[in-house]
Coordinates of C-alpha atoms in Angstrom, one line a residue:
Chain A
M1 CA -26.4 23.7 -17.2
K2 CA -29.8 24.1 -14.9
W3 CA -28.9 20.4 -14.2
R4 CA -24.9 21.8 -12.9
N5 CA -27.1 24.9 -11.5
R6 CA -29.5 22.8 -9.9
G7 CA -26.5 19.7 -8.7
K8 CA -23.7 22.4 -7.1
P9 CA -24.9 22.7 -3.3
L10 CA -26.3 19.1 -3.8
A11 CA -23.2 18.2 -4.5
V12 CA -22.0 20.9 -0.7
I13 CA -24.1 19.0 1.2
L14 CA -23.3 15.1 -0.4
T15 CA -19.7 15.6 -0.2
V16 CA -20.6 17.3 3.2
V17 CA -22.0 13.8 4.0
L18 CA -20.0 11.7 2.6
L19 CA -16.8 13.2 4.8
V20 CA -18.3 13.9 7.7
V21 CA -18.7 9.2 7.4
L22 CA -15.3 8.8 5.9
L23 CA -13.3 11.2 8.4
F24 CA -15.0 9.7 11.4
P25 CA -11.8 7.6 13.1
F26 CA -9.9 11.1 12.4
F27 CA -13.2 13.0 15.2
V28 CA -12.8 9.9 16.7
M29 CA -9.0 10.1 17.1
I30 CA -8.9 13.5 18.4
S31 CA -12.3 13.2 21.1
S32 CA -10.0 10.4 22.8
M33 CA -7.3 12.1 23.0
L34 CA -7.7 14.7 24.7
K35 CA -10.0 13.1 27.4
S36 CA -9.0 11.5 30.2
A37 CA -8.4 7.5 31.9
E38 CA -11.6 7.6 33.4
E39 CA -13.3 9.8 30.5
V40 CA -13.0 7.4 27.5
Y41 CA -14.0 4.3 30.2
T42 CA -16.9 5.7 30.5
N43 CA -20.0 3.9 28.4
P44 CA -22.1 5.3 26.7
A45 CA -19.5 7.1 25.2
Y46 CA -19.1 10.6 24.9
W47 CA -17.8 13.1 21.9
I48 CA -16.8 16.1 24.4
P49 CA -13.9 15.9 26.5
K50 CA -15.3 17.7 30.6
S51 CA -11.3 18.2 30.8
W52 CA -9.0 18.9 28.1
Q53 CA -6.4 16.9 28.7
F54 CA -3.7 18.1 26.3
S55 CA -0.7 17.1 29.3
N56 CA -1.5 13.0 26.8
L57 CA 0.2 14.5 24.1
I58 CA 3.1 15.0 27.0
R59 CA 2.7 12.2 28.7
L60 CA 2.9 10.0 26.1
W61 CA 6.4 10.8 25.2
T62 CA 7.1 9.7 29.2
E63 CA 5.4 6.8 30.1
F64 CA 4.4 5.4 26.9
Q65 CA 8.2 5.2 25.1
F66 CA 7.5 7.2 22.8
A67 CA 10.3 8.8 21.7
T68 CA 12.0 4.8 21.4
Y69 CA 9.6 3.7 19.2
F70 CA 9.5 7.0 17.6
K71 CA 13.7 7.3 17.4
S72 CA 13.2 3.4 15.6
S73 CA 11.0 4.6 13.3
V74 CA 12.9 7.6 12.2
I75 CA 16.0 4.8 11.8
I76 CA 14.3 2.9 9.5
S77 CA 12.8 4.8 7.7
V78 CA 15.8 7.2 7.1
G79 CA 17.7 3.9 6.4
S80 CA 15.6 2.6 4.5
M81 CA 15.4 5.4 1.4
L82 CA 19.0 6.0 2.3
L83 CA 19.5 2.6 1.1
N84 CA 16.8 2.7 -1.2
T85 CA 17.8 6.4 -3.4
L86 CA 21.0 4.4 -4.3
L87 CA 19.8 1.0 -6.1
T88 CA 17.5 3.4 -7.1
V89 CA 19.1 5.9 -9.0
P90 CA 21.5 3.7 -10.8
A91 CA 19.7 1.0 -12.5
A92 CA 16.8 3.4 -13.8
Y93 CA 19.5 5.9 -15.0
A94 CA 20.2 2.3 -16.7
V95 CA 16.4 1.1 -18.4
A96 CA 16.4 5.0 -18.7
R97 CA 19.3 5.8 -21.3
L98 CA 21.6 3.1 -21.6
R99 CA 20.7 0.8 -24.9
F100 CA 21.5 -3.4 -23.1
V101 CA 19.9 -6.8 -24.7
G102 CA 17.0 -7.5 -21.5
R103 CA 16.4 -4.1 -20.9
G104 CA 12.7 -4.2 -21.9
M105 CA 12.6 -7.0 -20.4
I106 CA 13.7 -6.2 -16.5
L107 CA 11.3 -2.8 -16.8
Y108 CA 8.6 -5.6 -17.6
L109 CA 10.1 -7.7 -14.5
F110 CA 9.9 -4.9 -11.9
L111 CA 6.1 -3.9 -13.0
V112 CA 5.4 -7.5 -12.0
I113 CA 7.5 -7.1 -8.7
Q114 CA 6.7 -5.1 -7.6
M115 CA 3.6 -6.0 -7.3
F116 CA 5.0 -8.7 -4.5
S117 CA 3.2 -9.1 -1.6
P118 CA 5.4 -9.2 1.8
V119 CA 3.3 -11.7 3.4
I120 CA 4.5 -13.9 0.1
V121 CA 7.8 -14.4 1.1
V122 CA 8.2 -13.8 4.5
I123 CA 8.2 -17.1 5.9
S124 CA 11.0 -18.1 4.0
L125 CA 13.3 -14.1 4.6
F126 CA 12.3 -14.7 8.2
K127 CA 15.6 -17.3 7.1
V128 CA 17.5 -15.5 5.9
V129 CA 16.9 -12.9 7.4
A130 CA 18.4 -15.3 10.7
S131 CA 21.2 -16.9 8.8
L132 CA 22.3 -13.0 7.9
R133 CA 22.1 -13.2 12.2
L134 CA 20.4 -10.2 11.8
L135 CA 16.8 -10.6 13.2
D136 CA 15.9 -7.8 15.6
T137 CA 18.1 -5.1 14.5
Y138 CA 17.2 -2.3 12.1
L139 CA 19.1 -3.1 9.7
S140 CA 16.6 -6.1 8.1
L141 CA 14.0 -3.1 8.8
I142 CA 16.5 -1.6 6.6
L143 CA 17.0 -4.0 4.1
A144 CA 14.0 -5.4 3.3
N145 CA 12.5 -2.0 3.1
A146 CA 14.3 -0.6 0.4
V147 CA 14.3 -4.3 -1.6
F148 CA 10.6 -4.0 -1.1
T149 CA 10.2 -0.7 -2.5
I150 CA 12.8 -0.5 -5.3
A151 CA 10.9 -2.3 -8.1
F152 CA 8.6 0.8 -7.4
T153 CA 10.7 4.2 -7.5
T154 CA 12.8 2.4 -10.5
W155 CA 10.4 2.7 -12.3
M156 CA 9.5 6.3 -11.2
M157 CA 12.5 7.3 -11.5
N158 CA 12.9 5.4 -15.4
G159 CA 9.9 8.0 -15.8
Y160 CA 12.0 11.0 -14.4
F161 CA 15.1 10.5 -16.5
R162 CA 12.9 9.5 -20.1
S163 CA 11.4 12.7 -20.4
I164 CA 15.3 15.4 -19.6
P165 CA 15.7 15.6 -23.5
K166 CA 18.9 13.1 -24.7
E167 CA 20.6 16.4 -26.6
I168 CA 20.5 17.8 -22.5
E169 CA 22.8 14.5 -21.7
E170 CA 24.4 14.8 -25.2
A171 CA 26.1 17.8 -25.1
A172 CA 27.4 17.5 -21.8
L173 CA 29.8 14.2 -22.5
I174 CA 31.0 15.6 -25.8
D175 CA 31.5 18.3 -23.6
G176 CA 34.2 15.6 -22.0
C177 CA 31.7 14.8 -19.6
S178 CA 32.2 11.2 -17.9
R179 CA 28.7 8.9 -17.4
V180 CA 29.0 9.1 -13.7
Q181 CA 29.2 13.3 -14.3
T182 CA 25.8 13.2 -15.7
I183 CA 24.5 11.6 -13.6
T184 CA 25.6 13.3 -10.5
R185 CA 25.7 17.1 -12.2
I186 CA 22.7 17.0 -15.6
M187 CA 20.1 14.1 -14.9
L188 CA 20.2 14.0 -11.3
P189 CA 19.6 18.6 -10.7
I190 CA 17.3 18.1 -13.7
A191 CA 15.0 15.3 -12.4
V192 CA 14.6 16.8 -7.8
P193 CA 10.9 16.5 -8.8
G194 CA 11.0 12.8 -9.2
L195 CA 13.6 12.1 -6.1
V196 CA 12.4 13.3 -3.8
T197 CA 9.1 11.7 -5.0
T198 CA 10.4 8.5 -5.0
M199 CA 13.2 9.1 -1.7
I200 CA 9.2 10.5 0.5
Y201 CA 7.6 7.7 -1.2
S202 CA 10.4 4.8 0.6
F203 CA 10.0 7.0 3.3
I204 CA 6.7 6.5 4.3
A205 CA 6.8 2.8 3.1
A206 CA 8.6 2.7 5.4
W207 CA 7.5 4.7 8.4
N208 CA 4.0 2.4 7.4
E209 CA 5.2 -1.1 7.4
F210 CA 3.8 -3.4 9.9
L211 CA 4.3 -7.2 8.3
F212 CA 9.2 -7.2 8.0
G213 CA 8.5 -5.3 12.1
L214 CA 5.9 -7.6 14.1
T215 CA 7.5 -10.8 12.4
F216 CA 11.4 -9.6 12.9
I217 CA 11.7 -7.2 15.5
Q218 CA 11.8 -8.9 19.3
S219 CA 12.6 -6.3 22.2
K220 CA 11.4 -3.6 22.0
Q221 CA 13.6 -0.5 21.8
K222 CA 13.9 -1.8 18.6
M223 CA 9.9 -1.8 17.6
P224 CA 9.3 0.7 15.4
L225 CA 6.7 2.8 16.1
V226 CA 3.6 1.4 13.8
L227 CA 4.6 -2.0 16.1
G228 CA 4.6 -0.2 18.9
L229 CA 1.2 1.7 19.1
Y230 CA 0.3 -2.0 18.0
N231 CA 1.5 -3.9 21.3
F232 CA 0.1 -1.9 23.2
V233 CA -3.6 -2.8 22.1
G234 CA -2.6 -6.2 22.6
R235 CA -2.6 -5.3 27.2
W236 CA -5.5 -5.4 28.9
T237 CA -5.9 -2.2 30.2
T238 CA -5.3 -0.2 26.9
Q239 CA -4.6 3.7 28.0
W240 CA -7.2 4.8 24.7
E241 CA -6.5 8.2 25.5
L242 CA -2.3 8.3 25.5
L243 CA -3.2 5.6 21.8
N244 CA -4.9 8.4 20.1
A245 CA -2.6 10.6 21.2
A246 CA 0.1 8.4 19.7
A247 CA -1.3 7.8 16.6
F248 CA -2.1 11.6 16.1
V249 CA 1.8 11.8 16.2
A250 CA 2.5 9.0 14.4
L251 CA 0.9 10.7 11.2
I252 CA 1.5 13.8 11.3
P253 CA 4.5 13.3 9.8
V254 CA 3.6 11.2 7.2
L255 CA 0.2 13.0 5.9
V256 CA 2.4 15.4 5.0
L257 CA 5.0 13.9 2.7
F258 CA 1.3 11.8 1.5
Y259 CA 0.1 15.3 0.2
I260 CA 3.5 16.2 -1.3
I261 CA 3.5 13.4 -3.5
E262 CA -0.4 12.5 -3.6
K263 CA -0.6 14.0 -7.7
R264 CA 2.9 12.1 -9.1
L265 CA 1.5 9.4 -7.1
V266 CA -1.3 8.8 -8.6
A267 CA 0.4 9.1 -11.9
G268 CA 2.9 6.8 -11.1
L269 CA 0.6 3.7 -10.1
A270 CA -2.2 4.2 -12.3
G271 CA 0.1 4.9 -16.4
G272 CA 0.8 7.4 -18.5
A273 CA -3.0 8.4 -18.8
V274 CA -2.9 10.7 -15.2
K275 CA -0.4 13.7 -15.0
A276 CA 1.4 15.0 -12.7
Chain B
M1 CA 13.6 -0.6 -38.1
R2 CA 16.5 -0.2 -39.5
D3 CA 18.2 0.1 -35.3
F4 CA 16.5 -4.0 -35.4
R5 CA 18.7 -3.9 -38.6
A6 CA 21.0 -2.5 -37.4
A7 CA 21.2 -4.7 -34.3
A8 CA 20.6 -7.5 -36.3
T9 CA 23.6 -7.6 -37.8
I10 CA 26.0 -7.4 -34.6
P11 CA 27.3 -10.4 -32.8
L12 CA 25.6 -11.7 -30.2
R13 CA 28.6 -11.2 -27.8
Q14 CA 28.3 -8.1 -28.9
R15 CA 24.7 -6.9 -28.0
L16 CA 25.6 -8.6 -24.7
W17 CA 28.8 -7.6 -24.1
N18 CA 30.0 -3.4 -25.0
P19 CA 30.1 -1.0 -23.0
E20 CA 27.7 0.7 -22.3
A21 CA 25.9 -2.9 -21.7
R22 CA 28.9 -3.4 -19.5
L23 CA 27.6 -0.3 -17.2
A24 CA 24.4 -0.7 -17.1
Y25 CA 25.0 -3.9 -15.9
L26 CA 27.5 -2.5 -13.8
L27 CA 23.9 0.0 -12.9
L28 CA 21.3 -2.4 -12.5
A29 CA 23.8 -4.8 -10.3
P30 CA 22.9 -3.6 -6.7
A31 CA 19.6 -3.2 -6.9
V32 CA 19.2 -6.8 -8.5
I33 CA 21.4 -7.8 -6.5
L34 CA 19.7 -7.5 -2.8
L35 CA 15.8 -8.2 -5.1
L36 CA 17.7 -11.9 -6.0
G37 CA 18.8 -12.0 -1.9
F38 CA 15.7 -10.6 -0.4
M39 CA 13.0 -11.7 -3.7
I40 CA 13.5 -14.4 -5.3
Y41 CA 15.0 -16.9 -3.3
P42 CA 12.7 -16.3 -0.7
V43 CA 9.5 -17.4 -3.2
V44 CA 12.1 -20.3 -4.5
Y45 CA 11.8 -21.1 -1.1
V46 CA 8.6 -21.1 -0.6
F47 CA 8.3 -22.7 -3.3
L48 CA 10.3 -25.8 -1.9
I49 CA 8.8 -25.9 1.7
S50 CA 5.2 -26.6 -0.4
L51 CA 6.6 -29.1 -1.3
F52 CA 8.7 -31.4 1.5
R53 CA 8.1 -31.4 5.1
T54 CA 8.5 -29.4 7.4
N55 CA 9.8 -29.0 11.4
K56 CA 8.8 -26.0 13.8
L57 CA 11.6 -24.5 12.7
A58 CA 11.2 -24.3 9.2
Q59 CA 13.7 -26.8 8.2
L60 CA 13.3 -28.6 4.8
K61 CA 13.2 -32.4 6.6
E62 CA 11.4 -35.4 3.6
F63 CA 10.2 -35.2 0.3
A64 CA 6.8 -35.4 -0.1
G65 CA 5.2 -34.5 -3.7
L66 CA 2.9 -32.4 -4.1
K67 CA 1.0 -34.3 -0.2
N68 CA 1.2 -30.6 0.6
F69 CA -1.4 -29.4 -1.6
V70 CA -3.2 -33.1 -2.2
Y71 CA -3.7 -32.1 1.9
Q72 CA -4.8 -28.5 1.5
F73 CA -6.9 -29.7 -1.4
T74 CA -9.1 -32.0 -0.1
D75 CA -9.3 -29.9 3.5
K76 CA -12.7 -28.0 3.8
E77 CA -11.7 -25.2 5.7
F78 CA -9.3 -24.5 2.6
W79 CA -11.8 -23.9 0.8
Q80 CA -13.9 -22.0 3.2
I81 CA -10.6 -19.5 3.3
T82 CA -9.7 -19.2 -0.1
A83 CA -13.7 -18.1 -1.3
R84 CA -13.5 -15.9 1.3
S85 CA -10.8 -14.9 0.4
L86 CA -12.6 -14.5 -3.2
Y87 CA -15.0 -12.5 -2.2
W88 CA -13.7 -10.5 -0.1
T89 CA -11.9 -8.8 -2.6
A90 CA -14.4 -8.9 -5.0
I91 CA -17.0 -6.8 -2.7
A92 CA -14.6 -4.9 -1.5
V93 CA -14.0 -3.4 -4.8
A94 CA -16.6 -3.2 -6.2
V95 CA -17.2 -1.1 -3.4
K96 CA -13.8 0.7 -3.6
A97 CA -15.1 1.2 -6.7
V98 CA -18.6 3.3 -6.9
L99 CA -17.8 5.1 -3.9
G100 CA -14.0 6.4 -5.7
M101 CA -16.7 7.1 -8.8
I102 CA -19.0 9.2 -6.5
V103 CA -16.6 11.2 -4.6
A104 CA -14.3 11.3 -7.7
L105 CA -18.5 13.1 -9.5
L106 CA -18.4 15.6 -6.2
L107 CA -14.8 16.7 -6.9
N108 CA -15.0 17.2 -10.2
V109 CA -18.2 20.2 -9.9
K110 CA -16.8 22.7 -9.3
Y111 CA -17.1 24.8 -5.7
A112 CA -15.0 26.9 -4.4
G113 CA -13.3 24.8 -0.9
R114 CA -13.7 22.5 -3.1
K115 CA -9.5 21.8 -3.0
V116 CA -9.9 21.1 0.4
A117 CA -12.2 19.5 0.1
R118 CA -10.0 16.2 -1.7
M119 CA -7.4 16.7 0.8
L120 CA -9.8 15.1 3.2
F121 CA -10.9 12.7 1.4
I122 CA -7.4 11.2 0.4
V123 CA -6.9 10.4 4.8
P124 CA -8.5 7.5 4.9
W125 CA -5.3 6.5 2.3
A126 CA -2.5 8.7 3.0
S127 CA -3.2 7.6 7.2
A128 CA -0.4 4.4 8.0
V129 CA -2.8 1.2 7.1
P130 CA -1.8 0.0 11.2
I131 CA -2.2 2.5 12.9
S132 CA -5.5 3.1 11.2
S133 CA -6.7 -0.3 11.6
I134 CA -5.2 0.3 15.2
L135 CA -8.6 3.9 15.0
W136 CA -10.8 1.4 13.9
R137 CA -9.7 -0.8 17.0
W138 CA -11.3 1.7 19.5
V139 CA -13.5 3.3 16.7
Y140 CA -15.5 -0.1 16.7
H141 CA -15.3 -0.6 20.8
P142 CA -18.7 -2.6 21.7
E143 CA -18.4 -0.6 25.4
Y144 CA -16.2 2.5 24.3
G145 CA -16.3 2.7 20.5
L146 CA -18.0 6.1 19.7
L147 CA -19.5 4.3 16.4
N148 CA -22.2 2.3 18.8
A149 CA -22.6 5.0 21.0
T150 CA -23.2 7.5 18.6
L151 CA -25.7 5.0 16.7
K152 CA -27.5 4.8 19.5
A153 CA -27.6 8.1 21.1
T154 CA -29.1 9.3 17.3
G155 CA -31.8 6.3 16.9
L156 CA -30.1 5.7 13.8
W157 CA -29.5 2.5 15.1
A158 CA -30.8 1.1 18.1
N159 CA -29.3 -2.0 18.2
P160 CA -25.9 -2.2 16.9
P161 CA -24.5 -5.1 16.6
T162 CA -20.6 -5.8 19.1
W163 CA -18.9 -5.3 15.7
L164 CA -15.4 -7.1 16.0
G165 CA -17.2 -10.0 18.2
M166 CA -19.9 -12.3 16.2
P167 CA -18.8 -13.6 12.8
L168 CA -20.2 -11.6 10.3
P169 CA -20.1 -8.1 12.0
A170 CA -16.6 -8.7 12.4
F171 CA -16.4 -9.5 8.5
T172 CA -18.5 -6.4 7.9
A173 CA -16.1 -4.8 10.2
C174 CA -13.2 -6.0 8.8
I175 CA -14.3 -5.5 5.3
W176 CA -16.0 -1.6 5.9
V177 CA -12.1 -0.8 7.0
D178 CA -10.0 -2.2 3.9
I179 CA -12.9 -0.5 1.3
W180 CA -12.6 2.8 3.5
I181 CA -8.6 2.3 2.8
G182 CA -9.2 2.1 -0.8
I183 CA -11.4 5.1 -1.7
P184 CA -10.0 8.1 -2.6
F185 CA -7.2 6.0 -4.5
M186 CA -9.6 4.8 -7.4
A187 CA -11.5 7.9 -6.2
L188 CA -8.5 10.3 -7.8
V189 CA -8.2 8.1 -10.5
F190 CA -11.8 8.6 -11.6
L191 CA -11.2 12.5 -11.0
A192 CA -7.6 12.6 -13.1
G193 CA -9.5 10.5 -15.7
M194 CA -12.5 12.9 -15.1
Q195 CA -10.9 16.0 -15.6
A196 CA -9.2 14.6 -19.0
I197 CA -12.4 14.2 -20.6
S198 CA -13.0 17.6 -23.0
E199 CA -15.9 19.8 -21.9
D200 CA -16.3 20.5 -25.4
L201 CA -18.3 16.9 -25.7
Y202 CA -19.8 17.6 -22.8
E203 CA -21.6 21.1 -24.1
S204 CA -23.0 19.4 -27.1
A205 CA -24.5 16.8 -25.9
S206 CA -25.9 19.8 -23.3
L207 CA -27.2 21.1 -26.8
D208 CA -28.2 17.6 -27.9
G209 CA -30.9 17.8 -24.7
V210 CA -28.1 15.5 -23.3
N211 CA -29.4 14.9 -19.5
G212 CA -26.9 14.3 -16.7
L213 CA -27.3 10.5 -16.2
Q214 CA -26.7 10.0 -20.1
K215 CA -23.8 11.8 -20.0
F216 CA -22.5 10.4 -17.7
F217 CA -23.2 6.9 -19.5
Y218 CA -22.5 8.0 -22.5
I219 CA -19.0 10.3 -22.0
T220 CA -17.4 10.5 -18.8
L221 CA -16.7 5.7 -18.0
P222 CA -16.7 5.3 -21.3
G223 CA -13.2 8.2 -21.8
I224 CA -12.4 7.0 -18.7
R225 CA -12.9 2.8 -19.6
H226 CA -8.7 2.3 -19.6
L227 CA -8.6 4.0 -15.9
V228 CA -11.1 2.7 -14.0
L229 CA -9.5 -1.1 -15.4
I230 CA -5.3 0.1 -14.1
A231 CA -7.9 1.7 -11.0
T232 CA -9.4 -2.0 -10.2
L233 CA -5.9 -4.6 -11.7
L234 CA -4.6 -2.8 -8.6
S235 CA -7.3 -2.1 -6.1
C236 CA -7.7 -5.5 -6.6
L237 CA -3.5 -6.7 -5.7
W238 CA -3.8 -5.0 -2.8
T239 CA -7.1 -5.7 -1.1
F240 CA -6.8 -9.7 -1.9
N241 CA -3.5 -8.5 0.1
D242 CA -4.6 -6.2 3.3
F243 CA -3.4 -8.3 6.0
N244 CA -2.9 -5.5 8.2
T245 CA -6.4 -4.7 8.1
I246 CA -7.0 -7.7 9.6
Y247 CA -4.2 -9.1 10.8
I248 CA -4.7 -5.7 13.8
L249 CA -8.7 -6.0 14.0
T250 CA -9.9 -9.2 14.8
R251 CA -5.7 -11.5 14.2
G252 CA -8.5 -14.2 11.6
G253 CA -10.9 -14.8 14.5
P254 CA -14.0 -15.0 16.3
A255 CA -13.3 -18.0 14.9
G256 CA -11.4 -18.0 12.1
A257 CA -14.9 -15.6 10.3
T258 CA -11.8 -13.2 9.3
D259 CA -10.0 -14.9 8.0
I260 CA -8.7 -14.7 4.1
L261 CA -5.6 -16.6 2.4
I262 CA -2.2 -14.6 3.1
T263 CA -4.1 -13.8 7.6
K264 CA -4.0 -17.6 7.8
L265 CA -0.4 -18.3 6.2
Y266 CA 1.7 -16.1 8.4
K267 CA -1.0 -17.2 11.2
N268 CA 0.3 -21.0 10.5
A269 CA 4.3 -20.1 10.0
F270 CA 4.7 -17.8 12.6
E271 CA 1.9 -18.6 15.6
F272 CA 1.2 -22.8 14.6
L273 CA 5.0 -22.8 12.7
K274 CA 3.0 -25.1 10.5
F275 CA 5.3 -24.3 7.8
S276 CA 4.6 -26.8 4.7
P277 CA 0.3 -25.5 4.8
A278 CA 1.6 -21.4 4.6
A279 CA 3.8 -22.3 2.0
V280 CA 1.2 -24.6 -0.1
M281 CA -1.2 -21.2 0.5
A282 CA 1.6 -18.7 0.0
V283 CA 2.5 -20.8 -3.4
V284 CA -1.0 -20.6 -4.1
T285 CA -1.5 -16.6 -3.8
F286 CA 1.4 -16.5 -5.4
F287 CA 0.1 -17.6 -8.7
I288 CA -3.6 -15.6 -8.4
L289 CA -1.4 -12.3 -7.5
T290 CA 1.5 -13.1 -9.9
G291 CA -1.3 -13.0 -12.3
L292 CA -3.4 -10.0 -11.7
A293 CA 0.4 -8.3 -11.7
I294 CA 0.7 -9.9 -15.5
A295 CA -2.4 -8.4 -16.0
Y296 CA -1.7 -4.9 -14.2
A297 CA 2.5 -4.3 -16.3
R298 CA 0.1 -5.2 -19.5
I299 CA -2.1 -3.2 -20.3
Y300 CA 0.6 -0.1 -18.6
F301 CA 3.0 -1.1 -20.3
R302 CA 0.6 -0.4 -23.8
Q303 CA -0.2 2.7 -21.9
E304 CA 3.6 3.6 -21.7
Q305 CA 4.2 2.7 -25.5
G306 CA 0.9 4.2 -26.4
Q307 CA 2.4 7.5 -24.8

């Protein structure tokens, strides 16, 4: 107890110090996005902007094609979220509730391939996408992102379906519901928290995806945000004040969504020992 | 046991092909077909490329057997990059685990505002990795970056290096960003484990006059042993795989000083159009990652069964 009493202020101080270190790039982002172009390019750099340029947050939509990138990101992320859900729900129901040969094997395989590296497959996936004539289309990214999240979302959804008592479903089956009806009318409504988690997860995964975009997308009109920002850095006079403002706006949706699923995500990744 | 015997007496054909199994296959089919087409087939094809000579369009030209492998395995640069991938992973994961443990211990202390602290600690994980990497590139900027300006102004480091311009500083800068992204996950998993340990254990230990450090090593650490293992394995997978950070910060430069297997293989394929060497590296990476993934899956599965 003594240690705890002395330790508490120490813990708070240490927490503050660590947070200052860990949040450093975000402080820099906020400082830089409020500076003018000349201020950003001043040496030595300083923290507090002399003239607060909140207009950067507006200019970014007109001068930097932010709206185009944003639209692409929304289409790709919503698309791959929907496709992922359409594939995940039936697959997860099958492994959670139906008896068939190879069920354990499929679960195990999904657990392993959920860790597959996109970089390993990207060479040949490029050929697949090219032969389907899907290079430089939203659909290529929607497909790739949805597929690369299926294994994990199926695992998570499987867990949620399994936590629903079998009796509820059996009662519905006896009352004359078909299997499909029990899924859509009984199981899914109960598993809404799980469904929301997997949907948000696949949305975020697509929103943050960089490698497939870098490889499959050429035209600026179709670039997702992350790729648009990356290409912006490559130019010889990068407008860092706009780039920081763009990063800020691009991060807001994923940060908000992430906090909704954070606990369930940790539980899903670390397994049964962690309670959501 | 009864289930098993019952199943054994039913003919195989009926076990494979009955209404319930048919429905299962139907429900699984869309996911499995897409996985086969966009994940499994590409892996098989990359193995094929590694056994062939290829042209600049990645078309298979002539069967080369293991020549591509021999060529890479006798190349000094290949071993340099492989070694770097391994110590990149080892160092980063070790530091993540230690810092994650410190953060978890801090978050386990009860004080007003710990929920806010928890939220703030998560930000580096919640943020999009490519965007974070771009932000860090600006932080590290040699002339206008606020990191060096702050280090100089506060007197913490009078003469900081040009972070992304020199080999060792660039490696340090990249690995720090990877560590920085990985700390929150470690911390959250450890914290979840710590909170599941019964308070009684600590109280009776206190009565016996056990000090804080001993409590950590004899109660906390053994209590979260399993989670440490699983978080470490996952972190190894992610760290070995961390393409985005390195590619965005340095593209593997300067002079290849920050290249690890996955960045080099990507550049081999899409910048230099050398597909066979890229495929060889992909195959090597595949075996390393699959080994780790199977270890993770086994522990995870055992845990789930134990539930």
